[in-house]
Amino acid sequence: MPPKFGTSGLRGLVTELTDTLVHDHIRAFLAACPVGGAVHVGRDLRDSSPRIAETVIAAVRGAGLRAVDCGAVPTPALAMAAMARGAAAVMVTGSHIPADRNGLKFYLPTGEIAKSDEAAILEALRGGGAPDAEEGPLETDPDCAARYVARYVDGFGPRALAGLRIGVYQHSSVARDVLVDIVEGLGATAVPIARSDRFIPVDTEAVDPETRAALAGWAEAHRLDAIISTDGDADRPMVTDAAGAMIPGDVLGPLTARLLDARIVVTPVSSNTLVEAMPGFALRRTRIGSPFVIAGMEAALEADPSARVIGYEANGGFLLGFAAQGPAGGVAPLMTRDAVLPIVAPLAAARAAGRGLAALAADLPPRFTAADRLQEVPSERSMALIESLRESAAARAEFFDTGAGESAIDETDGLRVRFGNGEIVHLRPSGNAPECRLYAEADSAERAQALLAAHLDRLGQRLAG
């Protein structure tokens, strides 16, 4: 699959992300979008990222603009730094996808690019992009990560997690050292775990059984109150309770929204429906992907600039649309997916209440989700299957098995079917990888997992070959 825009930036195989292709896309970005005279550049820890970042910097400077090299930093830290200076940014990352792939995430001085900006970039690509000019200057920003750490320590206070032992599953996350600094800055004891010299593609929505078993083992062996981590570029959180059991991203989102006293919640159609039963929130559903969540948040802010609006995705990435108040100070808006806020806020809330994360989550309405994906499946094959199911009630009755007839269909993004017993099964082809995503929801975690396993098996049988 050639590099293409999906739900979060441009992605493709490393072998196809050539210097020429990267250069041309950067020049197209510079021609199509306002950049504020400078572009901040960051990268994750993939082996291919330094080479691609060098190409990005060269393309920016070759167009006569200032390039600011931020090095290996979390995506939200890069975005925060660039927006604070009224500048654009490009993050070199493939997020959670395998190491043989990589990508580019683009930011305007106001935040993430929208789908309309993607279209403009592709149009500029056909026109040749920004021309050569006298080489622009190069700066570095060695304090980018430190300012990101301060955001949470200042907002939550140096005692917010005092007395807790927090495991930091480091793997190859670009935030692995930042997380340790934040945990210790909030008064907890950080226990670094499983640092890796090779890139590990951690998908926080589809954590494999081996990793789940390892998390439980680490929690017991190190006597931990929680384990935290992120995906490769740190815009998706991973959080466990004291037993090492995962707290899903679309549970962390509502917990964080409640702590920050949000009033409007924007989240994709795939997120847990428990938020619909929580009082105090006006809910708006979108397609999957941060550009759609941001568009929903911007619509709320356009209608009411003082709206206390947040967004989150099922993967846990959290977007803050208003100036919130933390336990110790203000937390400025950050309209891009962030992994740290939905880690820190639930942990701080649990500690303040004298309870564990598991007990805090157990207070929420009893709805449970499970998600996974079938890999190495061409997107066109997934889309053909979903289209056949969409068109035929008989085909859906044959494919889906929940013990109840369907009660509603949602085609906002893929095919999401709700059944008479309240269970939900959702199929969606990936926009930028050869994968088909599957989501399940039920009234118990065990039932959600059973639905997921059964339908993932059916999906494999139908898409095999």
CSV table of C-alpha atoms in Angstrom, one decimal:
chain,number,residue,atom,x,y,z
A,1,MET,CA,0.0,0.0,0.0
A,2,PRO,CA,1.6,3.3,-1.0
A,3,PRO,CA,1.9,6.1,1.6
A,4,LYS,CA,-1.5,7.7,2.2
A,5,PHE,CA,-3.4,9.9,4.7
A,6,GLY,CA,-5.5,7.9,7.2
A,7,THR,CA,-7.1,8.8,10.5
A,8,SER,CA,-3.9,10.4,11.8
A,9,GLY,CA,-1.4,11.7,9.2
A,10,LEU,CA,0.5,10.2,6.3
A,11,ARG,CA,1.7,6.6,6.7
A,12,GLY,CA,3.3,3.9,4.6
A,13,LEU,CA,6.1,1.4,4.4
A,14,VAL,CA,9.6,2.7,5.2
A,15,THR,CA,10.8,1.5,1.8
A,16,GLU,CA,8.2,3.8,0.1
A,17,LEU,CA,8.8,6.8,2.4
A,18,THR,CA,11.8,7.8,0.3
A,19,ASP,CA,13.6,11.1,0.7
A,20,THR,CA,12.0,12.3,-2.5
A,21,LEU,CA,8.5,11.4,-1.3
A,22,VAL,CA,9.0,13.0,2.1
A,23,HIS,CA,10.6,16.1,0.7
A,24,ASP,CA,7.7,16.6,-1.8
A,25,HIS,CA,5.0,16.1,0.9
A,26,ILE,CA,6.8,18.6,3.2
A,27,ARG,CA,7.0,21.2,0.4
A,28,ALA,CA,3.3,20.6,-0.5
A,29,PHE,CA,2.5,21.2,3.2
A,30,LEU,CA,4.4,24.4,3.2
A,31,ALA,CA,2.7,25.6,0.0
A,32,ALA,CA,-0.8,24.6,1.1
A,33,CYS,CA,-1.0,25.5,4.8
A,34,PRO,CA,-0.1,28.5,7.0
A,35,VAL,CA,3.0,27.6,9.0
A,36,GLY,CA,3.8,30.8,10.9
A,37,GLY,CA,7.3,31.1,9.4
A,38,ALA,CA,8.8,28.1,11.2
A,39,VAL,CA,8.3,24.3,11.5
A,40,HIS,CA,9.1,22.3,14.6
A,41,VAL,CA,10.2,18.8,13.9
A,42,GLY,CA,10.1,15.8,16.2
A,43,ARG,CA,10.4,12.0,15.9
A,44,ASP,CA,9.7,8.7,17.6
A,45,LEU,CA,12.3,6.0,18.3
A,46,ARG,CA,11.9,3.9,15.2
A,47,ASP,CA,15.2,3.1,13.4
A,48,SER,CA,13.9,4.9,10.3
A,49,SER,CA,12.8,8.1,12.1
A,50,PRO,CA,16.1,10.0,12.3
A,51,ARG,CA,16.6,9.7,8.5
A,52,ILE,CA,13.1,10.9,7.7
A,53,ALA,CA,13.4,13.8,10.3
A,54,GLU,CA,16.6,14.9,8.6
A,55,THR,CA,14.8,15.0,5.3
A,56,VAL,CA,11.9,17.0,6.8
A,57,ILE,CA,14.3,19.5,8.2
A,58,ALA,CA,16.2,19.9,5.0
A,59,ALA,CA,12.9,20.4,3.0
A,60,VAL,CA,11.8,23.1,5.5
A,61,ARG,CA,15.1,24.9,5.4
A,62,GLY,CA,15.4,24.5,1.6
A,63,ALA,CA,12.1,26.5,1.3
A,64,GLY,CA,13.7,29.4,3.2
A,65,LEU,CA,11.9,28.7,6.5
A,66,ARG,CA,13.2,28.2,10.1
A,67,ALA,CA,13.4,24.6,11.2
A,68,VAL,CA,13.3,23.8,14.9
A,69,ASP,CA,14.7,20.4,15.7
A,70,CYS,CA,13.0,19.1,18.9
A,71,GLY,CA,14.6,15.6,18.6
A,72,ALA,CA,12.9,12.5,20.0
A,73,VAL,CA,9.8,13.8,21.9
A,74,PRO,CA,6.2,12.9,22.4
A,75,THR,CA,3.8,14.1,19.7
A,76,PRO,CA,1.7,16.2,22.1
A,77,ALA,CA,4.9,17.8,23.5
A,78,LEU,CA,5.9,18.8,20.0
A,79,ALA,CA,2.5,20.2,19.2
A,80,MET,CA,2.4,22.1,22.5
A,81,ALA,CA,5.8,23.7,21.8
A,82,ALA,CA,5.0,24.7,18.3
A,83,MET,CA,1.6,26.1,19.1
A,84,ALA,CA,3.1,28.2,21.9
A,85,ARG,CA,5.3,29.9,19.4
A,86,GLY,CA,2.7,30.2,16.7
A,87,ALA,CA,4.5,27.8,14.4
A,88,ALA,CA,3.7,24.6,12.5
A,89,ALA,CA,5.1,21.2,13.3
A,90,VAL,CA,5.8,17.8,11.7
A,91,MET,CA,6.1,14.7,13.8
A,92,VAL,CA,7.9,11.7,12.2
A,93,THR,CA,6.1,8.6,13.6
A,94,GLY,CA,4.1,5.6,12.7
A,95,SER,CA,2.5,5.6,16.1
A,96,HIS,CA,1.5,2.0,17.0
A,97,ILE,CA,2.0,0.3,13.6
A,98,PRO,CA,5.0,-2.1,12.9
A,99,ALA,CA,8.5,-0.9,12.6
A,100,ASP,CA,8.6,-1.5,8.8
A,101,ARG,CA,6.2,1.4,8.5
A,102,ASN,CA,6.5,5.1,9.4
A,103,GLY,CA,4.7,8.3,8.8
A,104,LEU,CA,4.3,12.1,9.1
A,105,LYS,CA,1.8,14.0,11.3
A,106,PHE,CA,1.3,17.6,10.3
A,107,TYR,CA,0.4,20.5,12.6
A,108,LEU,CA,-0.7,24.1,11.8
A,109,PRO,CA,0.1,26.9,14.3
A,110,THR,CA,-3.4,26.3,15.6
A,111,GLY,CA,-3.1,22.5,15.9
A,112,GLU,CA,-3.7,19.4,13.9
A,113,ILE,CA,-4.5,19.6,10.2
A,114,ALA,CA,-8.1,18.9,9.2
A,115,LYS,CA,-9.3,16.7,6.4
A,116,SER,CA,-9.6,19.8,4.2
A,117,ASP,CA,-5.9,20.6,4.8
A,118,GLU,CA,-5.0,17.0,3.7
A,119,ALA,CA,-6.9,17.6,0.5
A,120,ALA,CA,-5.0,20.9,0.0
A,121,ILE,CA,-1.7,19.2,0.6
A,122,LEU,CA,-2.4,16.6,-2.0
A,123,GLU,CA,-3.5,19.3,-4.5
A,124,ALA,CA,-0.2,21.2,-3.8
A,125,LEU,CA,1.7,18.0,-4.3
A,126,ARG,CA,0.4,17.8,-7.8
A,127,GLY,CA,1.5,21.4,-8.3
A,128,GLY,CA,5.1,21.0,-7.1
A,129,GLY,CA,4.8,22.5,-3.6
A,130,ALA,CA,6.8,25.4,-2.2
A,131,PRO,CA,9.8,26.4,-4.3
A,132,ASP,CA,13.5,26.5,-3.3
A,133,ALA,CA,14.7,29.6,-1.5
A,134,GLU,CA,17.8,30.7,0.4
A,135,GLU,CA,18.4,28.2,3.1
A,136,GLY,CA,16.5,28.9,6.3
A,137,PRO,CA,18.0,28.8,9.8
A,138,LEU,CA,18.2,25.7,12.1
A,139,GLU,CA,17.4,25.8,15.8
A,140,THR,CA,17.1,23.2,18.5
A,141,ASP,CA,14.7,23.1,21.4
A,142,PRO,CA,16.3,21.0,24.1
A,143,ASP,CA,13.6,22.0,26.7
A,144,CYS,CA,10.6,20.8,24.7
A,145,ALA,CA,10.1,17.7,26.9
A,146,ALA,CA,10.7,19.5,30.2
A,147,ARG,CA,8.0,22.0,29.4
A,148,TYR,CA,5.6,19.2,28.8
A,149,VAL,CA,6.5,17.6,32.1
A,150,ALA,CA,5.8,20.9,33.8
A,151,ARG,CA,2.3,21.1,32.4
A,152,TYR,CA,1.3,18.1,34.6
A,153,VAL,CA,3.4,18.8,37.6
A,154,ASP,CA,2.1,22.4,37.8
A,155,GLY,CA,-1.5,21.5,37.2
A,156,PHE,CA,-1.7,18.5,39.6
A,157,GLY,CA,1.0,19.4,42.2
A,158,PRO,CA,4.0,17.6,43.6
A,159,ARG,CA,2.0,15.5,46.0
A,160,ALA,CA,-0.8,14.4,43.6
A,161,LEU,CA,0.5,10.8,43.5
A,162,ALA,CA,2.4,10.7,46.8
A,163,GLY,CA,2.8,7.3,48.3
A,164,LEU,CA,2.0,5.4,45.1
A,165,ARG,CA,4.3,3.0,43.3
A,166,ILE,CA,3.8,3.4,39.6
A,167,GLY,CA,5.3,1.0,37.0
A,168,VAL,CA,6.4,2.6,33.8
A,169,TYR,CA,6.4,0.1,30.9
A,170,GLN,CA,9.0,1.8,28.9
A,171,HIS,CA,9.4,-0.5,25.8
A,172,SER,CA,10.2,1.8,22.9
A,173,SER,CA,7.8,4.7,23.7
A,174,VAL,CA,9.3,8.1,23.0
A,175,ALA,CA,7.8,9.1,26.3
A,176,ARG,CA,9.4,6.5,28.4
A,177,ASP,CA,11.7,8.9,30.2
A,178,VAL,CA,9.2,11.7,30.3
A,179,LEU,CA,6.7,9.4,32.1
A,180,VAL,CA,9.3,8.7,34.8
A,181,ASP,CA,9.9,12.4,35.3
A,182,ILE,CA,6.2,13.1,35.5
A,183,VAL,CA,5.5,10.3,38.0
A,184,GLU,CA,8.3,11.4,40.2
A,185,GLY,CA,7.4,15.1,39.8
A,186,LEU,CA,3.9,14.2,41.1
A,187,GLY,CA,5.4,12.5,44.2
A,188,ALA,CA,5.1,8.8,43.3
A,189,THR,CA,7.8,6.2,43.1
A,190,ALA,CA,8.5,5.3,39.4
A,191,VAL,CA,9.5,1.7,38.6
A,192,PRO,CA,10.9,1.5,35.1
A,193,ILE,CA,10.1,-1.8,33.4
A,194,ALA,CA,11.1,-3.6,30.1
A,195,ARG,CA,13.0,-0.9,28.3
A,196,SER,CA,13.7,-2.0,24.8
A,197,ASP,CA,16.5,-1.2,22.3
A,198,ARG,CA,14.3,-2.3,19.3
A,199,PHE,CA,11.0,-0.7,18.3
A,200,ILE,CA,7.9,-2.5,19.7
A,201,PRO,CA,4.6,-1.6,18.1
A,202,VAL,CA,2.3,-1.2,21.1
A,203,ASP,CA,-1.3,-0.8,20.1
A,204,THR,CA,-3.2,0.4,23.3
A,205,GLU,CA,-6.5,-0.7,21.7
A,206,ALA,CA,-5.3,-4.2,21.0
A,207,VAL,CA,-2.9,-5.4,23.6
A,208,ASP,CA,-1.8,-9.0,23.0
A,209,PRO,CA,-2.4,-11.7,25.6
A,210,GLU,CA,1.4,-12.1,26.2
A,211,THR,CA,1.7,-8.4,27.2
A,212,ARG,CA,-1.4,-8.6,29.3
A,213,ALA,CA,0.1,-11.5,31.2
A,214,ALA,CA,3.4,-9.6,31.6
A,215,LEU,CA,1.6,-6.6,33.0
A,216,ALA,CA,-0.1,-8.7,35.6
A,217,GLY,CA,3.2,-10.3,36.5
A,218,TRP,CA,5.0,-7.0,36.9
A,219,ALA,CA,2.2,-5.6,39.0
A,220,GLU,CA,2.6,-8.4,41.5
A,221,ALA,CA,6.3,-8.7,41.4
A,222,HIS,CA,6.9,-5.0,42.0
A,223,ARG,CA,3.9,-4.4,44.3
A,224,LEU,CA,2.6,-1.7,42.1
A,225,ASP,CA,-0.5,0.5,42.4
A,226,ALA,CA,-0.7,0.9,38.6
A,227,ILE,CA,1.3,0.5,35.4
A,228,ILE,CA,1.4,3.2,32.8
A,229,SER,CA,2.7,3.4,29.3
A,230,THR,CA,1.9,4.8,25.8
A,231,ASP,CA,2.1,3.9,22.2
A,232,GLY,CA,5.2,4.7,20.2
A,233,ASP,CA,4.6,8.5,19.9
A,234,ALA,CA,2.8,9.0,23.2
A,235,ASP,CA,-0.6,10.2,22.0
A,236,ARG,CA,-2.4,7.1,23.3
A,237,PRO,CA,-2.3,6.0,27.0
A,238,MET,CA,-1.9,2.5,28.5
A,239,VAL,CA,-3.0,2.2,32.2
A,240,THR,CA,-3.5,-0.8,34.4
A,241,ASP,CA,-4.9,-1.1,37.9
A,242,ALA,CA,-3.0,-2.7,40.8
A,243,ALA,CA,-3.6,-6.2,39.5
A,244,GLY,CA,-2.2,-5.3,36.1
A,245,ALA,CA,-5.6,-5.3,34.4
A,246,MET,CA,-6.0,-2.8,31.6
A,247,ILE,CA,-8.3,0.2,32.1
A,248,PRO,CA,-9.6,1.0,28.6
A,249,GLY,CA,-9.0,4.3,27.0
A,250,ASP,CA,-12.7,5.0,26.7
A,251,VAL,CA,-13.0,4.6,30.5
A,252,LEU,CA,-10.0,6.8,31.2
A,253,GLY,CA,-11.6,9.5,29.0
A,254,PRO,CA,-14.8,9.9,31.0
A,255,LEU,CA,-12.9,9.7,34.3
A,256,THR,CA,-10.6,12.5,33.1
A,257,ALA,CA,-13.6,14.6,31.8
A,258,ARG,CA,-15.3,14.3,35.2
A,259,LEU,CA,-12.2,15.4,37.1
A,260,LEU,CA,-11.8,18.4,34.8
A,261,ASP,CA,-15.5,19.3,35.1
A,262,ALA,CA,-16.1,19.2,31.4
A,263,ARG,CA,-19.6,19.7,30.1
A,264,ILE,CA,-19.4,18.7,26.4
A,265,VAL,CA,-17.8,15.4,25.4
A,266,VAL,CA,-16.9,14.7,21.7
A,267,THR,CA,-15.9,11.1,21.0
A,268,PRO,CA,-16.0,8.7,18.1
A,269,VAL,CA,-18.9,6.2,17.5
A,270,SER,CA,-16.6,3.4,18.6
A,271,SER,CA,-16.2,4.6,22.2
A,272,ASN,CA,-17.9,2.9,25.1
A,273,THR,CA,-21.5,3.9,25.5
A,274,LEU,CA,-21.1,4.1,29.3
A,275,VAL,CA,-20.5,7.9,28.9
A,276,GLU,CA,-24.1,8.2,27.7
A,277,ALA,CA,-25.3,7.1,31.1
A,278,MET,CA,-23.1,9.5,33.0
A,279,PRO,CA,-24.8,12.7,34.2
A,280,GLY,CA,-23.6,16.2,33.3
A,281,PHE,CA,-22.3,15.5,29.8
A,282,ALA,CA,-23.7,16.7,26.5
A,283,LEU,CA,-22.4,14.0,24.1
A,284,ARG,CA,-21.4,14.3,20.4
A,285,ARG,CA,-20.4,11.3,18.3
A,286,THR,CA,-18.0,11.5,15.3
A,287,ARG,CA,-16.2,9.3,12.9
A,288,ILE,CA,-13.0,7.6,14.1
A,289,GLY,CA,-9.9,9.8,14.0
A,290,SER,CA,-8.7,12.9,15.8
A,291,PRO,CA,-9.5,15.2,12.9
A,292,PHE,CA,-13.1,14.4,13.3
A,293,VAL,CA,-13.0,14.8,17.0
A,294,ILE,CA,-11.3,18.1,16.7
A,295,ALA,CA,-13.9,19.2,14.1
A,296,GLY,CA,-16.7,18.4,16.6
A,297,MET,CA,-14.9,20.3,19.4
A,298,GLU,CA,-14.3,23.3,17.2
A,299,ALA,CA,-18.0,23.3,16.3
A,300,ALA,CA,-18.9,23.4,20.0
A,301,LEU,CA,-16.4,26.2,20.6
A,302,GLU,CA,-17.7,28.2,17.7
A,303,ALA,CA,-21.2,28.0,19.1
A,304,ASP,CA,-19.9,29.0,22.6
A,305,PRO,CA,-16.2,30.1,23.0
A,306,SER,CA,-16.4,29.4,26.7
A,307,ALA,CA,-17.7,25.8,26.2
A,308,ARG,CA,-16.0,23.3,28.6
A,309,VAL,CA,-15.4,20.8,25.8
A,310,ILE,CA,-13.1,17.8,25.7
A,311,GLY,CA,-12.6,15.0,23.2
A,312,TYR,CA,-11.3,11.5,23.6
A,313,GLU,CA,-11.0,8.4,21.4
A,314,ALA,CA,-11.5,4.7,22.2
A,315,ASN,CA,-7.7,4.4,22.3
A,316,GLY,CA,-7.6,6.9,25.1
A,317,GLY,CA,-6.0,9.9,23.3
A,318,PHE,CA,-7.4,12.9,25.1
A,319,LEU,CA,-8.0,16.4,23.7
A,320,LEU,CA,-8.6,19.4,26.0
A,321,GLY,CA,-10.6,22.3,24.5
A,322,PHE,CA,-10.8,24.7,27.4
A,323,ALA,CA,-8.6,26.2,30.2
A,324,ALA,CA,-9.2,23.6,32.9
A,325,GLN,CA,-8.3,23.7,36.6
A,326,GLY,CA,-6.3,20.9,38.0
A,327,PRO,CA,-5.9,20.2,41.8
A,328,ALA,CA,-2.9,22.6,42.0
A,329,GLY,CA,-3.2,24.9,39.0
A,330,GLY,CA,-4.4,25.6,35.5
A,331,VAL,CA,-4.1,23.1,32.7
A,332,ALA,CA,-4.0,24.9,29.3
A,333,PRO,CA,-6.0,23.7,26.3
A,334,LEU,CA,-4.2,21.3,24.0
A,335,MET,CA,-6.3,20.3,21.0
A,336,THR,CA,-4.3,17.3,20.0
A,337,ARG,CA,-4.4,13.7,21.2
A,338,ASP,CA,-2.5,13.4,24.5
A,339,ALA,CA,-1.6,10.3,26.5
A,340,VAL,CA,-0.5,11.9,29.8
A,341,LEU,CA,-3.6,13.8,30.9
A,342,PRO,CA,-5.8,10.6,30.9
A,343,ILE,CA,-3.0,8.8,32.8
A,344,VAL,CA,-2.4,11.5,35.5
A,345,ALA,CA,-6.0,12.6,36.1
A,346,PRO,CA,-7.6,9.2,36.9
A,347,LEU,CA,-4.5,8.3,39.1
A,348,ALA,CA,-4.8,11.6,41.0
A,349,ALA,CA,-8.6,11.2,41.4
A,350,ALA,CA,-8.1,7.6,42.8
A,351,ARG,CA,-5.5,8.7,45.2
A,352,ALA,CA,-7.5,11.7,46.4
A,353,ALA,CA,-10.4,9.4,47.0
A,354,GLY,CA,-8.2,6.9,48.9
A,355,ARG,CA,-9.2,4.2,46.4
A,356,GLY,CA,-7.6,2.2,43.6
A,357,LEU,CA,-8.2,2.6,39.9
A,358,ALA,CA,-10.2,-0.6,39.7
A,359,ALA,CA,-12.7,0.8,42.3
A,360,LEU,CA,-12.9,4.1,40.6
A,361,ALA,CA,-13.7,2.5,37.3
A,362,ALA,CA,-16.2,0.1,38.9
A,363,ASP,CA,-18.3,3.1,39.9
A,364,LEU,CA,-19.0,3.9,36.2
A,365,PRO,CA,-22.0,2.4,34.4
A,366,PRO,CA,-21.4,-1.3,33.7
A,367,ARG,CA,-20.5,-1.4,30.0
A,368,PHE,CA,-17.4,-3.1,28.8
A,369,THR,CA,-15.5,-3.0,25.5
A,370,ALA,CA,-13.0,-5.2,23.7
A,371,ALA,CA,-11.1,-4.5,20.5
A,372,ASP,CA,-8.6,-6.1,18.2
A,373,ARG,CA,-7.7,-6.3,14.5
A,374,LEU,CA,-7.1,-8.8,11.8
A,375,GLN,CA,-3.8,-7.9,10.3
A,376,GLU,CA,-2.3,-8.3,6.8
A,377,VAL,CA,-5.7,-8.0,5.1
A,378,PRO,CA,-6.0,-5.7,2.1
A,379,SER,CA,-8.3,-2.8,2.8
A,380,GLU,CA,-10.4,-3.4,-0.3
A,381,ARG,CA,-11.2,-6.9,0.9
A,382,SER,CA,-12.3,-5.6,4.3
A,383,MET,CA,-14.4,-2.9,2.6
A,384,ALA,CA,-16.0,-5.4,0.3
A,385,LEU,CA,-17.1,-7.6,3.2
A,386,ILE,CA,-18.5,-4.7,5.2
A,387,GLU,CA,-20.4,-3.4,2.1
A,388,SER,CA,-22.0,-6.8,1.6
A,389,LEU,CA,-23.1,-6.9,5.2
A,390,ARG,CA,-24.4,-3.3,5.0
A,391,GLU,CA,-26.6,-4.2,2.0
A,392,SER,CA,-28.1,-7.4,3.3
A,393,ALA,CA,-30.0,-8.1,6.5
A,394,ALA,CA,-29.7,-11.8,5.7
A,395,ALA,CA,-26.0,-11.6,5.4
A,396,ARG,CA,-25.7,-9.8,8.8
A,397,ALA,CA,-27.9,-12.4,10.4
A,398,GLU,CA,-25.6,-15.1,9.1
A,399,PHE,CA,-22.4,-13.3,10.1
A,400,PHE,CA,-23.3,-11.9,13.5
A,401,ASP,CA,-24.0,-14.1,16.5
A,402,THR,CA,-25.0,-12.5,19.8
A,403,GLY,CA,-28.1,-14.5,20.6
A,404,ALA,CA,-30.4,-11.6,19.7
A,405,GLY,CA,-31.7,-9.9,16.6
A,406,GLU,CA,-30.3,-6.6,15.5
A,407,SER,CA,-32.0,-3.4,16.8
A,408,ALA,CA,-30.0,-0.6,15.1
A,409,ILE,CA,-27.3,0.0,12.6
A,410,ASP,CA,-24.8,2.9,12.7
A,411,GLU,CA,-22.8,3.6,9.5
A,412,THR,CA,-21.0,6.6,10.8
A,413,ASP,CA,-17.7,4.8,10.3
A,414,GLY,CA,-17.7,1.2,9.1
A,415,LEU,CA,-20.6,-1.0,10.3
A,416,ARG,CA,-21.7,-0.8,13.9
A,417,VAL,CA,-24.6,-3.1,14.8
A,418,ARG,CA,-26.5,-3.0,18.1
A,419,PHE,CA,-28.6,-6.0,19.1
A,420,GLY,CA,-31.7,-6.4,21.1
A,421,ASN,CA,-29.8,-7.6,24.2
A,422,GLY,CA,-27.7,-4.4,24.2
A,423,GLU,CA,-24.6,-5.9,22.8
A,424,ILE,CA,-22.7,-4.2,20.0
A,425,VAL,CA,-20.3,-5.4,17.3
A,426,HIS,CA,-18.5,-3.0,15.0
A,427,LEU,CA,-16.4,-3.7,11.9
A,428,ARG,CA,-14.2,-1.0,10.3
A,429,PRO,CA,-11.3,-1.2,7.7
A,430,SER,CA,-8.1,0.6,8.7
A,431,GLY,CA,-7.5,3.7,6.7
A,432,ASN,CA,-3.8,3.4,6.5
A,433,ALA,CA,-2.7,-0.2,7.2
A,434,PRO,CA,-3.8,-3.6,5.9
A,435,GLU,CA,-6.0,-4.3,8.9
A,436,CYS,CA,-9.6,-4.7,9.7
A,437,ARG,CA,-10.7,-3.5,13.1
A,438,LEU,CA,-13.3,-5.2,15.3
A,439,TYR,CA,-14.9,-3.7,18.4
A,440,ALA,CA,-17.3,-5.4,20.8
A,441,GLU,CA,-19.4,-4.1,23.7
A,442,ALA,CA,-21.4,-5.9,26.3
A,443,ASP,CA,-22.6,-5.7,30.0
A,444,SER,CA,-19.5,-7.7,31.2
A,445,ALA,CA,-15.8,-7.8,30.3
A,446,GLU,CA,-16.0,-11.5,29.8
A,447,ARG,CA,-18.9,-11.3,27.4
A,448,ALA,CA,-17.2,-8.5,25.4
A,449,GLN,CA,-14.1,-10.6,25.1
A,450,ALA,CA,-16.1,-13.6,24.0
A,451,LEU,CA,-17.9,-11.5,21.3
A,452,LEU,CA,-14.6,-10.2,20.1
A,453,ALA,CA,-13.0,-13.6,19.9
A,454,ALA,CA,-15.9,-15.2,18.1
A,455,HIS,CA,-16.4,-12.5,15.5
A,456,LEU,CA,-12.6,-12.1,15.0
A,457,ASP,CA,-12.6,-15.8,14.1
A,458,ARG,CA,-15.5,-15.3,11.7
A,459,LEU,CA,-13.8,-12.3,10.2
A,460,GLY,CA,-10.6,-14.3,9.6
A,461,GLN,CA,-12.6,-17.1,7.9
A,462,ARG,CA,-14.4,-14.6,5.6
A,463,LEU,CA,-11.3,-12.6,4.7
A,464,ALA,CA,-8.8,-15.5,4.5
A,465,GLY,CA,-7.1,-16.1,1.2
